[in-house]
XYZ file of C-alpha atoms in Angstrom:
189
model
C -55.980 109.525 105.326
C -57.230 113.106 105.197
C -55.072 115.693 103.554
C -54.556 119.246 104.833
C -56.300 120.620 101.780
C -59.257 118.290 102.451
C -59.505 119.599 106.016
C -59.343 123.174 104.752
C -62.107 122.483 102.233
C -64.342 120.866 104.862
C -63.600 123.639 107.365
C -64.312 126.240 104.694
C -67.622 124.620 103.795
C -68.567 124.379 107.476
C -67.636 128.018 108.000
C -69.748 129.121 105.031
C -72.730 127.081 106.283
C -72.322 128.482 109.800
C -71.951 132.026 108.482
C -75.075 131.687 106.325
C -76.993 130.262 109.271
C -75.813 133.084 111.553
C -75.899 136.028 109.151
C -79.227 135.274 107.473
C -81.350 136.141 110.540
C -79.200 139.218 111.134
C -79.763 140.442 107.593
C -83.458 139.727 107.909
C -83.587 141.624 111.216
C -81.652 144.555 109.738
C -84.051 144.592 106.804
C -86.938 144.942 109.251
C -85.307 147.695 111.332
C -86.290 151.255 110.601
C -84.783 154.386 112.082
C -87.341 156.380 113.989
C -87.356 160.152 114.010
C -85.036 161.248 116.829
C -85.722 163.569 119.739
C -89.494 163.668 119.483
C -91.395 164.839 122.511
C -94.084 162.251 121.868
C -93.333 158.583 122.522
C -94.874 155.325 121.372
C -98.159 154.830 123.221
C -98.794 158.572 123.657
C -101.930 160.101 122.214
C -101.084 162.085 119.069
C -102.420 165.682 119.306
C -104.817 165.453 116.350
C -107.269 167.870 117.995
C -104.748 170.718 117.571
C -104.868 170.466 113.779
C -106.876 172.443 111.228
C -107.538 171.664 107.598
C -106.782 173.939 104.637
C -110.025 175.890 105.219
C -109.157 176.557 108.854
C -111.690 174.039 110.192
C -110.551 171.974 113.191
C -109.915 168.316 112.434
C -111.973 165.917 114.468
C -110.272 163.051 116.263
C -113.435 161.029 115.635
C -112.907 161.072 111.856
C -109.756 159.003 112.400
C -111.042 156.653 115.110
C -111.254 152.945 114.408
C -108.618 152.877 111.676
C -104.871 153.098 111.603
C -103.600 156.537 110.609
C -100.576 156.959 108.392
C -99.358 160.520 108.877
C -97.239 162.056 106.151
C -95.153 164.999 107.367
C -94.425 167.128 104.309
C -93.620 170.581 102.986
C -94.463 172.014 99.582
C -90.771 172.812 99.095
C -89.808 169.130 99.346
C -89.419 167.372 95.970
C -89.554 163.831 97.463
C -92.810 164.833 99.199
C -94.360 165.690 95.839
C -93.127 162.436 94.365
C -94.878 160.467 97.149
C -98.372 161.833 96.468
C -99.407 159.193 93.888
C -98.000 156.479 96.149
C -100.038 157.708 99.120
C -103.149 157.964 96.918
C -102.627 154.262 96.109
C -102.183 153.452 99.812
C -105.629 154.989 100.419
C -107.226 153.004 97.588
C -105.604 149.665 98.448
C -105.851 149.773 102.259
C -109.376 150.480 103.433
C -108.369 150.053 107.089
C -105.894 152.948 106.930
C -106.501 156.686 106.931
C -103.816 158.891 105.435
C -103.337 162.349 106.897
C -100.815 164.922 105.726
C -99.461 167.450 108.221
C -97.511 170.435 106.970
C -96.012 173.599 108.400
C -97.078 175.376 105.180
C -99.735 178.064 105.458
C -103.315 177.048 104.662
C -103.399 178.748 101.245
C -100.121 177.084 100.193
C -101.376 173.706 101.407
C -104.661 174.174 99.554
C -102.795 174.881 96.303
C -100.543 171.849 96.903
C -103.593 169.666 97.560
C -105.243 170.763 94.313
C -102.108 170.795 92.145
C -100.972 167.315 93.127
C -104.444 165.746 93.626
C -104.074 164.573 97.200
C -106.943 162.267 98.137
C -106.605 162.577 101.899
C -107.003 165.346 104.474
C -104.274 167.927 104.935
C -103.617 169.711 108.216
C -101.991 173.047 107.412
C -100.128 175.689 109.393
C -98.866 173.105 111.865
C -95.409 174.666 112.246
C -95.720 175.195 116.009
C -96.986 171.667 116.547
C -94.395 170.036 114.279
C -91.283 172.017 115.107
C -91.800 173.178 118.691
C -94.207 170.756 120.316
C -93.421 167.390 118.703
C -89.976 167.995 117.217
C -90.379 166.837 113.607
C -87.373 168.128 111.673
C -87.329 165.944 108.557
C -89.526 165.883 105.450
C -90.818 163.621 104.146
C -91.318 161.372 107.105
C -94.142 159.286 108.512
C -95.841 158.463 111.779
C -98.214 155.581 112.368
C -101.081 155.813 114.847
C -103.126 152.937 116.178
C -106.921 152.788 116.036
C -107.148 154.897 119.199
C -104.932 157.710 117.952
C -101.831 156.644 119.864
C -98.385 156.830 118.292
C -96.981 153.462 117.283
C -93.803 154.502 115.498
C -92.189 156.959 113.105
C -89.886 156.515 110.129
C -87.892 158.500 107.604
C -89.543 158.189 104.184
C -86.253 157.360 102.462
C -86.209 154.021 104.322
C -89.425 152.942 102.642
C -88.375 152.641 99.086
C -86.011 151.988 96.336
C -82.359 152.662 95.931
C -83.106 156.224 94.825
C -84.237 157.060 98.365
C -87.881 157.744 97.517
C -90.731 155.987 99.278
C -92.491 153.406 97.132
C -95.869 151.742 97.411
C -94.177 148.424 98.166
C -91.870 149.995 100.751
C -94.655 151.752 102.642
C -96.937 148.719 102.561
C -94.112 146.455 103.751
C -93.471 148.782 106.702
C -97.196 148.931 107.510
C -97.581 145.133 107.319
C -94.542 144.634 109.539
C -95.860 147.023 112.176
C -99.356 145.530 112.014
C -98.062 141.955 112.155
C -95.667 142.688 115.004
C -98.613 143.228 117.310
C -97.708 146.853 117.919
C -101.030 147.955 116.477
């Protein structure tokens, strides 16, 4: 004879097992979901307008210098404390991932970007004075944030930097690399 409490215990155990079976993939999927930057005028698969960019000396960037490797674009401003905090992390990304170029794009004037580059020891190219491109043409409104380009310079995806890190909301090496691996493994690159 089965008691009511025995039925409740078995039903409870079955419910917990079913919930774990059902919720686990949902949590895993949510963990792998990243919010993209909203309202951009460029969509996944579109060529990113790299040829419109100039470095801190005013020299035009060449699309060819980024061909053949993935490009992790860091949208930043010198007035953004989390952007400054990410510099050592992005330097490590460059050292640890030889198949990825890092490129910073900023609306800051060339002289400001040059000082930022020197002060914080950026080890990747910086495209300066890109305010028209960022704000008016593409629609980037959030710093720091990232875009990922494929080996042909086409946009794969974008993400807010605060989704790539620890509980403090700052991007971490592990968070960025996890996002990159996920996007590379998903076949979107």
